[in-house]
mmCIF file of C-alpha atoms in Angstrom:
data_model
loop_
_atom_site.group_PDB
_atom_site.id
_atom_site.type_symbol
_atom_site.label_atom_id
_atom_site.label_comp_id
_atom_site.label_asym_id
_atom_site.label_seq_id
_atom_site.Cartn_x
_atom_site.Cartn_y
_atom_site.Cartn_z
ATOM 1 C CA UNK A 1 89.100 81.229 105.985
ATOM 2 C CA UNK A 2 90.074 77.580 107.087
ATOM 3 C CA UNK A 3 87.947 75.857 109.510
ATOM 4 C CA UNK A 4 91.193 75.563 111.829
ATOM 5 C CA UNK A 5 90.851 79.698 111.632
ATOM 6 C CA UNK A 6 87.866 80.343 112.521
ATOM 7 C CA UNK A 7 88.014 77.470 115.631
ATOM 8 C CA UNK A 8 91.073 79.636 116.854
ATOM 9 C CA UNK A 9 89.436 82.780 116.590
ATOM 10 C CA UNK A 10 86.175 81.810 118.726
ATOM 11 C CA UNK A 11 88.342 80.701 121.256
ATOM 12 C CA UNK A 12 90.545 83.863 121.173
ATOM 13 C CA UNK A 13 86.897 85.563 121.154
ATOM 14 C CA UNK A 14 86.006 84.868 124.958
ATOM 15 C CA UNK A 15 89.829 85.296 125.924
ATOM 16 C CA UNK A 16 91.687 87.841 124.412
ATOM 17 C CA UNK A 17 89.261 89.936 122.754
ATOM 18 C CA UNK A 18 91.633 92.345 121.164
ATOM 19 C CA UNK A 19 93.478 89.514 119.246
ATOM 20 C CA UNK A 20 93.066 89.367 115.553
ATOM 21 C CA UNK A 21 93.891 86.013 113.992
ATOM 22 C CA UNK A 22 95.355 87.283 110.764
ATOM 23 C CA UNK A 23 95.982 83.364 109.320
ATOM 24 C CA UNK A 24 96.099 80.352 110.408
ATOM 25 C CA UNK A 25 97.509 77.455 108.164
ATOM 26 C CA UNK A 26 99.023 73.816 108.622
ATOM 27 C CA UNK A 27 102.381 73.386 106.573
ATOM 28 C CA UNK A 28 102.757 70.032 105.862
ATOM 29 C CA UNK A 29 100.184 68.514 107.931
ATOM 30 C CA UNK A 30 102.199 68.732 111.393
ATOM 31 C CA UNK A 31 102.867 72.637 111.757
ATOM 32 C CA UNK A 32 100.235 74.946 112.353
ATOM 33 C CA UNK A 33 101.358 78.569 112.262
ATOM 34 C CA UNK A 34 99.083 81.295 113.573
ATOM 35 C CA UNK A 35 99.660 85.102 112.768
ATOM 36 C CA UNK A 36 98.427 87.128 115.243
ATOM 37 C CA UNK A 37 97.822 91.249 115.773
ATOM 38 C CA UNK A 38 96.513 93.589 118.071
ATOM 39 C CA UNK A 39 95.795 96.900 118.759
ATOM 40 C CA UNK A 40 99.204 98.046 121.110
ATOM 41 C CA UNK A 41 101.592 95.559 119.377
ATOM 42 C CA UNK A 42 102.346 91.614 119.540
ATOM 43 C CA UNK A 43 103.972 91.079 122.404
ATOM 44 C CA UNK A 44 106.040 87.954 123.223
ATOM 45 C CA UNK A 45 103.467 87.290 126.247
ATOM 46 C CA UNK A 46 100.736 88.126 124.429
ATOM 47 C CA UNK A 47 101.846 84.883 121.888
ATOM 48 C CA UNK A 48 102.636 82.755 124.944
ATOM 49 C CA UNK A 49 98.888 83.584 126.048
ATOM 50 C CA UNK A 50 97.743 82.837 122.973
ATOM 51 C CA UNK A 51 100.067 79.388 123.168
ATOM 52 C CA UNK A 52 98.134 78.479 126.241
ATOM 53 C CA UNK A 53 94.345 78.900 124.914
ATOM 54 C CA UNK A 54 95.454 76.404 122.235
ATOM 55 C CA UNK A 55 96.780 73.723 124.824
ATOM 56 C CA UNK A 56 95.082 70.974 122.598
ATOM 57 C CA UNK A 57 96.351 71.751 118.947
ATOM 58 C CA UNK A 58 100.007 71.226 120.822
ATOM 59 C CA UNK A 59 99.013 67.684 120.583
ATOM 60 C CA UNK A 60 98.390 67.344 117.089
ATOM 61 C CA UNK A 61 100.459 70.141 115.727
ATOM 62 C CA UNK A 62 104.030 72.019 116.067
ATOM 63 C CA UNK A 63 102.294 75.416 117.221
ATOM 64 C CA UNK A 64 104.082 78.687 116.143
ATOM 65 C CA UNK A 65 102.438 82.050 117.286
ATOM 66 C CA UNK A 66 103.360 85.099 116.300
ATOM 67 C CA UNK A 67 103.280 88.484 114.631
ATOM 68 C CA UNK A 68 102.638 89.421 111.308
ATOM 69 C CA UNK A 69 105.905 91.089 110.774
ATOM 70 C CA UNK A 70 106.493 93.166 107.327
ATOM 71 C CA UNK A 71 105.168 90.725 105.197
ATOM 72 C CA UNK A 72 101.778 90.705 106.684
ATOM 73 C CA UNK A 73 99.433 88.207 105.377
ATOM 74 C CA UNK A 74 95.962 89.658 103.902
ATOM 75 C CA UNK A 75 93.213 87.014 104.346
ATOM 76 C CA UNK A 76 89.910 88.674 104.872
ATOM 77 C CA UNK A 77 88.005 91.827 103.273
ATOM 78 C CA UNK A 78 88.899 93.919 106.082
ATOM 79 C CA UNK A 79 92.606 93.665 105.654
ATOM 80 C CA UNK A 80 92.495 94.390 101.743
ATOM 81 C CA UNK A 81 90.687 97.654 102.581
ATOM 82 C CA UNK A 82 92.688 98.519 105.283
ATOM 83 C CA UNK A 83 96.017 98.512 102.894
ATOM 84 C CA UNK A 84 94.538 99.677 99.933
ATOM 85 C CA UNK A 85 97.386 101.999 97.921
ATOM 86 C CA UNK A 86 100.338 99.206 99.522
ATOM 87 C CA UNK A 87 102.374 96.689 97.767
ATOM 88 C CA UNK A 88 100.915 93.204 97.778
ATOM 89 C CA UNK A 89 101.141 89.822 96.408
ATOM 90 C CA UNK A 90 98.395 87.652 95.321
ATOM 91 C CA UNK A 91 98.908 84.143 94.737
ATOM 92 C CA UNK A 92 95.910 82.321 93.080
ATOM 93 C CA UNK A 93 93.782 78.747 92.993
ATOM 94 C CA UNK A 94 94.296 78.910 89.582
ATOM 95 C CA UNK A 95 95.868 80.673 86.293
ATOM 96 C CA UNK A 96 94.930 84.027 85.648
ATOM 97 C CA UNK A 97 95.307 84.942 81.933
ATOM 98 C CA UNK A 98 97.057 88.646 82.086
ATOM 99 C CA UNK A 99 98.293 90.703 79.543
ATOM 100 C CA UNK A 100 102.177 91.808 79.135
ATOM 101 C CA UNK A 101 101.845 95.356 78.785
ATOM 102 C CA UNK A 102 99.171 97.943 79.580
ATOM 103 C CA UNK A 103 96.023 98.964 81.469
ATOM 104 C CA UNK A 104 93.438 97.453 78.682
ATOM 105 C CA UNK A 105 93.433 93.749 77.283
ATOM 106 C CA UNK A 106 92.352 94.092 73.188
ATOM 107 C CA UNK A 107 89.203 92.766 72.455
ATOM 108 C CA UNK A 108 88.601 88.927 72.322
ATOM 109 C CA UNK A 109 88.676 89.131 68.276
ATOM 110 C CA UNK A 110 91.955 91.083 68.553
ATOM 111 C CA UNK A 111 93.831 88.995 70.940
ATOM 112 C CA UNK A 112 96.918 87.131 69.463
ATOM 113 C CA UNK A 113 97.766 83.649 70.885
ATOM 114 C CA UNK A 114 101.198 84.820 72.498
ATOM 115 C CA UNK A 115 99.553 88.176 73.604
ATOM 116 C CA UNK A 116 98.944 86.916 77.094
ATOM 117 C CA UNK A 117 100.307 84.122 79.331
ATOM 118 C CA UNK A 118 98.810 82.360 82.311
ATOM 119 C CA UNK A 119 100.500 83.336 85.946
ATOM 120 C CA UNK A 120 99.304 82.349 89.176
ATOM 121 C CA UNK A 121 101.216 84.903 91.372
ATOM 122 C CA UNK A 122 100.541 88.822 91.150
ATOM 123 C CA UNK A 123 102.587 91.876 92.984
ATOM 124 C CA UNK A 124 101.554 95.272 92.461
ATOM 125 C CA UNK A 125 99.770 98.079 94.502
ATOM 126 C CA UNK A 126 96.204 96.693 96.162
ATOM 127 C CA UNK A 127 94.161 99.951 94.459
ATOM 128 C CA UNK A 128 90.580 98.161 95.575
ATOM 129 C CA UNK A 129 88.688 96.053 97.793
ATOM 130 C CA UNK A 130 85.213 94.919 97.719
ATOM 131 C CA UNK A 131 82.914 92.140 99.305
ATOM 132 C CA UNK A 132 83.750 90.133 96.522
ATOM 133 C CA UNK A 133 87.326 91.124 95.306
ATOM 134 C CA UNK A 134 90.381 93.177 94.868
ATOM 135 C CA UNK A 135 91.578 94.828 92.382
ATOM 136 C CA UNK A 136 95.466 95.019 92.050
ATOM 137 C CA UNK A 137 97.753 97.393 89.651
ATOM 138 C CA UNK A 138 100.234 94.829 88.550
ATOM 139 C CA UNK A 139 103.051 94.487 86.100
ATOM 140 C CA UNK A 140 100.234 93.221 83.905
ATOM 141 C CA UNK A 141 98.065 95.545 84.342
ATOM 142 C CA UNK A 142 94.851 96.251 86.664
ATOM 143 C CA UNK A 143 93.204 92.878 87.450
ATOM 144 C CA UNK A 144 90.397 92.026 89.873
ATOM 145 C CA UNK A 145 90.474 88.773 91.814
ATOM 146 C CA UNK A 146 87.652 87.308 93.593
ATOM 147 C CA UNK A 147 88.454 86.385 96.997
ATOM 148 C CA UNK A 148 87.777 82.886 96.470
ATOM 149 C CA UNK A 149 90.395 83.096 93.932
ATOM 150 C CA UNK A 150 93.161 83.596 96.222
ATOM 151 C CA UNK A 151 95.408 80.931 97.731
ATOM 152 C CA UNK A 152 97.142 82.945 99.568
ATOM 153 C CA UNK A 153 97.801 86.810 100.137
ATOM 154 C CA UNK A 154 100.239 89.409 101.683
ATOM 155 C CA UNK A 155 101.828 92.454 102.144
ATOM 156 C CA UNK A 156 105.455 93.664 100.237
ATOM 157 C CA UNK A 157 107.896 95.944 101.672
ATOM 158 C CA UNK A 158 108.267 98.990 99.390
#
């Protein structure tokens, strides 16, 4: 979580309890867009509340509130587990070797050069989710990413 996240969710703490910062991220270091949820729905008063707790960050940033909509972004534990057995995509910090076919990679002394290739984006169905990683079924095959692999996450319509 960025240190711009967590500010915005101990403010949202004291006044609007229910409201779960699902990301918050600058895009090109002048927009800051915040994904909210909540429990009965994102409402378009709900974001202009949320608008008005962040008065300041108006002065340094475009501010854009709103839902999560279909493509829901997956930043924390929590939200892995919750849609475990959905469509996601992973993007990573950094290559990920993976392998081009099949569940099992051949042993180190079996491994051809061109037998896998380094890719830094992953979609397949989130089938795990511990304190320290996921595990995704992709094209590739099942691979487990640490959480402080990941760049940036979300959910894939089906």
């Amino acid at each position: 979580m960025t240190p711009i996240q967590a500010d915005i969710e101990r403010r949202l703490a004291l006044s609007e309890p229910d409201v779960e910062v699902l990301l918050a991220e600058v895009l090109g270091g002048r927009s800051l867009r915040v994904f909210i949820d909540h429990p009965d729905g994102v409402t378009l008063a709900l974001c202009e509340r949320v608008t008005r707790q962040l008065t300041d960050l108006r002065e340094r940033y475009s501010l854009e509130v709103s839902s999560p909509g279909t493509e829901r972004p997956l930043t924390k534990p929590a939200h892995f587990r919750r849609f475990v057995g959905r469509r996601a995509r992973v993007r990573t910090r950094h290559p990920r070797p993976t392998q081009p076919s099949g569940l099992c990679a051949p042993a180190e002394d079996e491994r051809r050069p061109d037998d896998a290739r380094a890719v830094q984006s992953f979609t397949g169905e989130l089938v795990g989710a511990s304190e320290e990683e996921i595990t995704l079924a992709a094209d590739g095959g099942v691979i487990a990413i640490p959480y402080s692999e990941i760049r940036r996450s979300n959910l894939v319509e089906e």
